[in-house]
Amino acid sequence: MQKIDLHIHTISSVSDRDFEFDMSTLKKYLEEASLSGIAITNHNLFDRDQFDTICKEVDIPVFAGIEVDVENCHVLVIAPNEKINKFVSQCIKIDNKINTKTDFIKYEEFINIFDNLKEYIVIPHYENKKPKISQDLLKKFGDIITTGEVSNPKRWYICKNDEDKMAPVIFSDIRIERNLKAFPNILTYIDCDEVNFSNLKLKLSNKGMLHLNTNNQENEFVIHGEVNASDKLNLILGKRSTGKTHLLSSVANSYPQDRVKYIEQFQIVKKAEEDSFKEYINVENVAYSQNYLKKLDEYVENIANIDYLEELKNLDAFVTTLNDYAEEEQLDNVYSKCALFLEEEFRKPINNEYNILIDSIKNLLDSNIYKDIIDKFIDRENIKKLLGELLTIKKDKDLRNMLKEKTNNIISETKAVLARKSSRTQIHDINFIDLAREMDRISTFNYVIDKLLEETTINELSEETGRFKRIVTRRKYINSRDIKKYNSVGQLSLVDIMDNFYNKRKYYTYIKELQKKTSSLVKGSLLVCLEYDIHNEKNKAISGGERAEFLLIKEIQQANKYDLLLIDEPEASFDNSFLHDSIKNYIYEVSRNTTTFITTHNSSLGADIFPEKLIYTTYNEDKDEFEIYSGKFGAEDLTNKNGDKIPCSEIVYTTLESGEKNYEDRRDIYENLKNKK
């Protein structure tokens, strides 16, 4: 078995974050990870001089590579050393095309540059490693790509056991820089005697030749460079100061940090303090509120665009000029008697649905991502005919609208000339249909908001978390302080508009006045209050201890969104009954989807959790070093990297029960208490 890492960065580029390469760090990484072969794959560039220097400095095979932005994914290209001169010229072309962080190479450009791609190893980001390759792009590459880089062991085993998935690999994607504190240690092993390009190209396409541990154990991977862990549930035991927390950190560093949920010791208790708890809950509730109020935000924005005051001014001008016109009959002359003197202009179209429909059909025809599915159900020629007919209708409507606009200009200019030549007042133009429509919209808006402000429980936002329940109440704001409690409005004074408009149910005027004060769009949250409370099973507000219990359950449940969950000694803050009755089951369930590691000294949690792997950390005083033993939970012995063994039962008794004798003594006490009943 040979351990390899074919995704190492040694130069910062425009596509990458800034860092400075350090040769000593690279050597340390190769030694600690016990690597047998590496590839230098910088982002959209290849530096021949640096590559040659690295080859001279290290004593394992080093392969030339590049990581290229191809459309919406990253693709590793690795070349044999005998092709390096051509590879360098190809990489220069890539470098010349990538000038900003958002630049990328189109597929056609990519295969034109790498015209001998079948001679190389090509590995894209795959499955859950972002930015991953699309199925459409995979189809274009065809049999050139047989291997995909994934980000964690669980996904690795899913791909390996699915015949429709490509052969998976895990590499570090590491930036080799000075003062790098920790190295990734979950990497791919290939089944071969010697690492060379031919072996790599052959073995990487064969799932049977790829492993995450040296003894080919299913659903296990190597951590800390020495022991196997499960891709499901792992229990870490050990006395104080034997490296348990250090081991957790080591595992965490092998995963993308945004994919790790780490519940540290005492972290939950700090979050459960009243102010911190409110802040934690509010952050989560903002997302719920924004989603719930999204349609209301759109409604408010739409209504806020109505300038009703301007319409009232128009109405007032109409009434005034109408009266004046009626009283000025004696001023009638040839100009005022012209039909165009009081002519109304054509109404402008209020929608352009055909434009929206045409754009949708164009998107349908232009879509490459779902082209196969679209063609399966809809005949493309019929779509084109539909588009042609709609474009004809659009052309006719656009022509009519253009003629109306030109006619309106003529009417407007003629009326202006007639008005100058006549002493009679010209009646102000007004569109009563539009005015009535807007009055109705405002009236409806006020009615809808009034109904929304009737206090009620929002069941769709309520959520159960263990024995706790989030209760969401929709209600009216009590006063301006209440608004500021739930909204970020700074020092804005809201008392006057609350009293004059909000409390008098004049919600349209209220949002218009808010617009004047904020000079920005008014959100629905400034009209409707969503109040969140956490209750226990007795429907009462929760205590400080219950807040901590709620948060721990919540954190573990949220781990389903991550690749890795780490829990460090939760018993430091919680009692045995809660850990046994509630937390144990949540941990077990989440570990089915998320690789989980938990450290504990608690027998109610540790002995009953039934992990796949038991890992024991200890300090060897004679060797002055930490040691790690591991094995199946329930096995006879745990084993370290040197093959030394420790009885599994002895470890469990020692760490969870303070020794077998203490366990037996306590059992006798319990039996005596029971017999006295």
PDB file of N, CA and C in Angstrom, residues 6 36-40 46-48 51-52 54-56 58 60-66 77-90 116 119-121 194-201:
ATOM      1  N   LEU A   6      -2.057  13.928  -4.383  1.00  0.00           N
ATOM      2  CA  LEU A   6      -1.875  14.527  -5.709  1.00  0.00           C
ATOM      3  C   LEU A   6      -2.546  15.892  -5.820  1.00  0.00           C
ATOM      4  N   SER A  36       4.209   8.487  -0.109  1.00  0.00           N
ATOM      5  CA  SER A  36       5.056   7.778  -1.076  1.00  0.00           C
ATOM      6  C   SER A  36       5.111   8.471  -2.422  1.00  0.00           C
ATOM      7  N   GLY A  37       4.248   9.483  -2.628  1.00  0.00           N
ATOM      8  CA  GLY A  37       4.241  10.214  -3.888  1.00  0.00           C
ATOM      9  C   GLY A  37       3.316  11.414  -3.800  1.00  0.00           C
ATOM     10  N   ILE A  38       3.703  12.498  -4.488  1.00  0.00           N
ATOM     11  CA  ILE A  38       2.887  13.718  -4.458  1.00  0.00           C
ATOM     12  C   ILE A  38       2.828  14.334  -5.848  1.00  0.00           C
ATOM     13  N   ALA A  39       1.866  15.245  -6.033  1.00  0.00           N
ATOM     14  CA  ALA A  39       1.790  16.063  -7.252  1.00  0.00           C
ATOM     15  C   ALA A  39       1.639  17.516  -6.837  1.00  0.00           C
ATOM     16  N   ILE A  40       2.345  18.396  -7.512  1.00  0.00           N
ATOM     17  CA  ILE A  40       2.241  19.843  -7.285  1.00  0.00           C
ATOM     18  C   ILE A  40       1.178  20.372  -8.248  1.00  0.00           C
ATOM     19  N   PHE A  46       1.744  26.678 -13.522  1.00  0.00           N
ATOM     20  CA  PHE A  46       2.784  25.703 -13.196  1.00  0.00           C
ATOM     21  C   PHE A  46       4.136  26.407 -13.268  1.00  0.00           C
ATOM     22  N   ASP A  47       4.907  26.308 -12.183  1.00  0.00           N
ATOM     23  CA  ASP A  47       6.219  26.951 -12.114  1.00  0.00           C
ATOM     24  C   ASP A  47       7.297  25.872 -12.257  1.00  0.00           C
ATOM     25  N   ARG A  48       7.940  25.824 -13.417  1.00  0.00           N
ATOM     26  CA  ARG A  48       8.928  24.772 -13.706  1.00  0.00           C
ATOM     27  C   ARG A  48      10.136  24.870 -12.780  1.00  0.00           C
ATOM     28  N   PHE A  51       9.241  23.616  -9.350  1.00  0.00           N
ATOM     29  CA  PHE A  51       9.011  22.175  -9.429  1.00  0.00           C
ATOM     30  C   PHE A  51      10.337  21.412  -9.436  1.00  0.00           C
ATOM     31  N   ASP A  52      11.299  21.874 -10.240  1.00  0.00           N
ATOM     32  CA  ASP A  52      12.607  21.208 -10.299  1.00  0.00           C
ATOM     33  C   ASP A  52      13.315  21.260  -8.952  1.00  0.00           C
ATOM     34  N   ILE A  54      11.870  21.411  -5.959  1.00  0.00           N
ATOM     35  CA  ILE A  54      11.191  20.477  -5.048  1.00  0.00           C
ATOM     36  C   ILE A  54      11.625  19.045  -5.344  1.00  0.00           C
ATOM     37  N   CYS A  55      11.720  18.695  -6.624  1.00  0.00           N
ATOM     38  CA  CYS A  55      12.144  17.340  -7.001  1.00  0.00           C
ATOM     39  C   CYS A  55      13.531  17.009  -6.451  1.00  0.00           C
ATOM     40  N   LYS A  56      14.424  17.996  -6.427  1.00  0.00           N
ATOM     41  CA  LYS A  56      15.778  17.780  -5.919  1.00  0.00           C
ATOM     42  C   LYS A  56      15.806  17.679  -4.395  1.00  0.00           C
ATOM     43  N   VAL A  58      13.302  16.617  -2.224  1.00  0.00           N
ATOM     44  CA  VAL A  58      12.583  15.521  -1.558  1.00  0.00           C
ATOM     45  C   VAL A  58      12.978  14.198  -2.188  1.00  0.00           C
ATOM     46  N   ILE A  60      10.969  11.410  -2.628  1.00  0.00           N
ATOM     47  CA  ILE A  60       9.878  10.582  -3.140  1.00  0.00           C
ATOM     48  C   ILE A  60       9.479  11.123  -4.513  1.00  0.00           C
ATOM     49  N   PRO A  61       8.768  10.331  -5.307  1.00  0.00           N
ATOM     50  CA  PRO A  61       8.340  10.815  -6.634  1.00  0.00           C
ATOM     51  C   PRO A  61       7.455  12.056  -6.536  1.00  0.00           C
ATOM     52  N   VAL A  62       7.761  13.060  -7.381  1.00  0.00           N
ATOM     53  CA  VAL A  62       6.975  14.298  -7.447  1.00  0.00           C
ATOM     54  C   VAL A  62       6.492  14.452  -8.890  1.00  0.00           C
ATOM     55  N   PHE A  63       5.188  14.664  -9.058  1.00  0.00           N
ATOM     56  CA  PHE A  63       4.607  14.744 -10.394  1.00  0.00           C
ATOM     57  C   PHE A  63       4.141  16.171 -10.691  1.00  0.00           C
ATOM     58  N   ALA A  64       4.282  16.544 -11.965  1.00  0.00           N
ATOM     59  CA  ALA A  64       3.886  17.885 -12.411  1.00  0.00           C
ATOM     60  C   ALA A  64       2.379  17.927 -12.638  1.00  0.00           C
ATOM     61  N   GLY A  65       1.735  18.950 -12.077  1.00  0.00           N
ATOM     62  CA  GLY A  65       0.287  19.054 -12.236  1.00  0.00           C
ATOM     63  C   GLY A  65      -0.187  20.492 -12.208  1.00  0.00           C
ATOM     64  N   ILE A  66      -1.467  20.665 -12.439  1.00  0.00           N
ATOM     65  CA  ILE A  66      -2.098  21.980 -12.403  1.00  0.00           C
ATOM     66  C   ILE A  66      -3.571  21.780 -12.041  1.00  0.00           C
ATOM     67  N   VAL A  77      -4.977  18.221 -13.474  1.00  0.00           N
ATOM     68  CA  VAL A  77      -4.336  17.588 -14.630  1.00  0.00           C
ATOM     69  C   VAL A  77      -2.901  17.274 -14.214  1.00  0.00           C
ATOM     70  N   ILE A  78      -2.525  15.997 -14.282  1.00  0.00           N
ATOM     71  CA  ILE A  78      -1.198  15.557 -13.836  1.00  0.00           C
ATOM     72  C   ILE A  78      -0.498  14.872 -15.003  1.00  0.00           C
ATOM     73  N   ALA A  79       0.754  15.270 -15.240  1.00  0.00           N
ATOM     74  CA  ALA A  79       1.478  14.809 -16.434  1.00  0.00           C
ATOM     75  C   ALA A  79       2.647  13.903 -16.048  1.00  0.00           C
ATOM     76  N   PRO A  80       3.019  12.977 -16.933  1.00  0.00           N
ATOM     77  CA  PRO A  80       4.245  12.194 -16.712  1.00  0.00           C
ATOM     78  C   PRO A  80       5.460  13.093 -16.920  1.00  0.00           C
ATOM     79  N   ASN A  81       6.513  12.838 -16.202  1.00  0.00           N
ATOM     80  CA  ASN A  81       7.688  13.720 -16.266  1.00  0.00           C
ATOM     81  C   ASN A  81       8.322  13.759 -17.655  1.00  0.00           C
ATOM     82  N   GLU A  82       8.163  12.695 -18.427  1.00  0.00           N
ATOM     83  CA  GLU A  82       8.750  12.701 -19.773  1.00  0.00           C
ATOM     84  C   GLU A  82       7.989  13.629 -20.729  1.00  0.00           C
ATOM     85  N   LYS A  83       6.796  14.085 -20.330  1.00  0.00           N
ATOM     86  CA  LYS A  83       6.009  15.005 -21.151  1.00  0.00           C
ATOM     87  C   LYS A  83       6.040  16.430 -20.592  1.00  0.00           C
ATOM     88  N   ILE A  84       6.964  16.689 -19.679  1.00  0.00           N
ATOM     89  CA  ILE A  84       6.893  17.935 -18.925  1.00  0.00           C
ATOM     90  C   ILE A  84       7.102  19.175 -19.797  1.00  0.00           C
ATOM     91  N   ASN A  85       7.909  19.093 -20.829  1.00  0.00           N
ATOM     92  CA  ASN A  85       8.139  20.278 -21.668  1.00  0.00           C
ATOM     93  C   ASN A  85       6.854  20.722 -22.362  1.00  0.00           C
ATOM     94  N   LYS A  86       6.122  19.775 -22.918  1.00  0.00           N
ATOM     95  CA  LYS A  86       4.848  20.117 -23.548  1.00  0.00           C
ATOM     96  C   LYS A  86       3.851  20.598 -22.496  1.00  0.00           C
ATOM     97  N   PHE A  87       3.854  19.925 -21.327  1.00  0.00           N
ATOM     98  CA  PHE A  87       2.940  20.293 -20.245  1.00  0.00           C
ATOM     99  C   PHE A  87       3.175  21.741 -19.809  1.00  0.00           C
ATOM    100  N   VAL A  88       4.432  22.152 -19.721  1.00  0.00           N
ATOM    101  CA  VAL A  88       4.759  23.532 -19.331  1.00  0.00           C
ATOM    102  C   VAL A  88       4.161  24.523 -20.326  1.00  0.00           C
ATOM    103  N   SER A  89       4.307  24.263 -21.612  1.00  0.00           N
ATOM    104  CA  SER A  89       3.769  25.178 -22.630  1.00  0.00           C
ATOM    105  C   SER A  89       2.245  25.241 -22.558  1.00  0.00           C
ATOM    106  N   GLN A  90       1.619  24.120 -22.234  1.00  0.00           N
ATOM    107  CA  GLN A  90       0.159  24.101 -22.103  1.00  0.00           C
ATOM    108  C   GLN A  90      -0.288  24.918 -20.885  1.00  0.00           C
ATOM    109  N   ASN A 116      -3.488  16.349 -25.806  1.00  0.00           N
ATOM    110  CA  ASN A 116      -3.041  14.980 -25.540  1.00  0.00           C
ATOM    111  C   ASN A 116      -3.552  14.517 -24.173  1.00  0.00           C
ATOM    112  N   GLU A 119      -3.103  11.162 -22.334  1.00  0.00           N
ATOM    113  CA  GLU A 119      -1.793  10.766 -21.815  1.00  0.00           C
ATOM    114  C   GLU A 119      -1.620  11.205 -20.352  1.00  0.00           C
ATOM    115  N   TYR A 120      -2.537  12.033 -19.867  1.00  0.00           N
ATOM    116  CA  TYR A 120      -2.434  12.590 -18.521  1.00  0.00           C
ATOM    117  C   TYR A 120      -3.421  11.909 -17.571  1.00  0.00           C
ATOM    118  N   ILE A 121      -3.312  12.246 -16.295  1.00  0.00           N
ATOM    119  CA  ILE A 121      -4.311  11.862 -15.291  1.00  0.00           C
ATOM    120  C   ILE A 121      -5.199  13.078 -15.062  1.00  0.00           C
ATOM    121  N   GLU A 194       5.244   0.184  -6.206  1.00  0.00           N
ATOM    122  CA  GLU A 194       6.056   1.358  -6.532  1.00  0.00           C
ATOM    123  C   GLU A 194       5.171   2.476  -7.079  1.00  0.00           C
ATOM    124  N   VAL A 195       5.437   3.712  -6.650  1.00  0.00           N
ATOM    125  CA  VAL A 195       4.677   4.854  -7.151  1.00  0.00           C
ATOM    126  C   VAL A 195       5.388   5.422  -8.372  1.00  0.00           C
ATOM    127  N   ASN A 196       4.792   5.219  -9.530  1.00  0.00           N
ATOM    128  CA  ASN A 196       5.247   5.868 -10.762  1.00  0.00           C
ATOM    129  C   ASN A 196       4.006   6.272 -11.553  1.00  0.00           C
ATOM    130  N   PHE A 197       4.196   7.033 -12.610  1.00  0.00           N
ATOM    131  CA  PHE A 197       3.045   7.579 -13.335  1.00  0.00           C
ATOM    132  C   PHE A 197       2.181   6.472 -13.934  1.00  0.00           C
ATOM    133  N   SER A 198       2.793   5.467 -14.495  1.00  0.00           N
ATOM    134  CA  SER A 198       2.032   4.374 -15.119  1.00  0.00           C
ATOM    135  C   SER A 198       1.154   3.672 -14.094  1.00  0.00           C
ATOM    136  N   ASN A 199       1.730   3.381 -12.926  1.00  0.00           N
ATOM    137  CA  ASN A 199       0.955   2.734 -11.866  1.00  0.00           C
ATOM    138  C   ASN A 199      -0.198   3.620 -11.399  1.00  0.00           C
ATOM    139  N   LEU A 200       0.090   4.918 -11.229  1.00  0.00           N
ATOM    140  CA  LEU A 200      -0.959   5.841 -10.791  1.00  0.00           C
ATOM    141  C   LEU A 200      -2.114   5.855 -11.779  1.00  0.00           C
ATOM    142  N   LYS A 201      -1.795   5.998 -13.068  1.00  0.00           N
ATOM    143  CA  LYS A 201      -2.837   6.093 -14.097  1.00  0.00           C
ATOM    144  C   LYS A 201      -3.672   4.817 -14.143  1.00  0.00           C
TER     145      LYS A 201
END
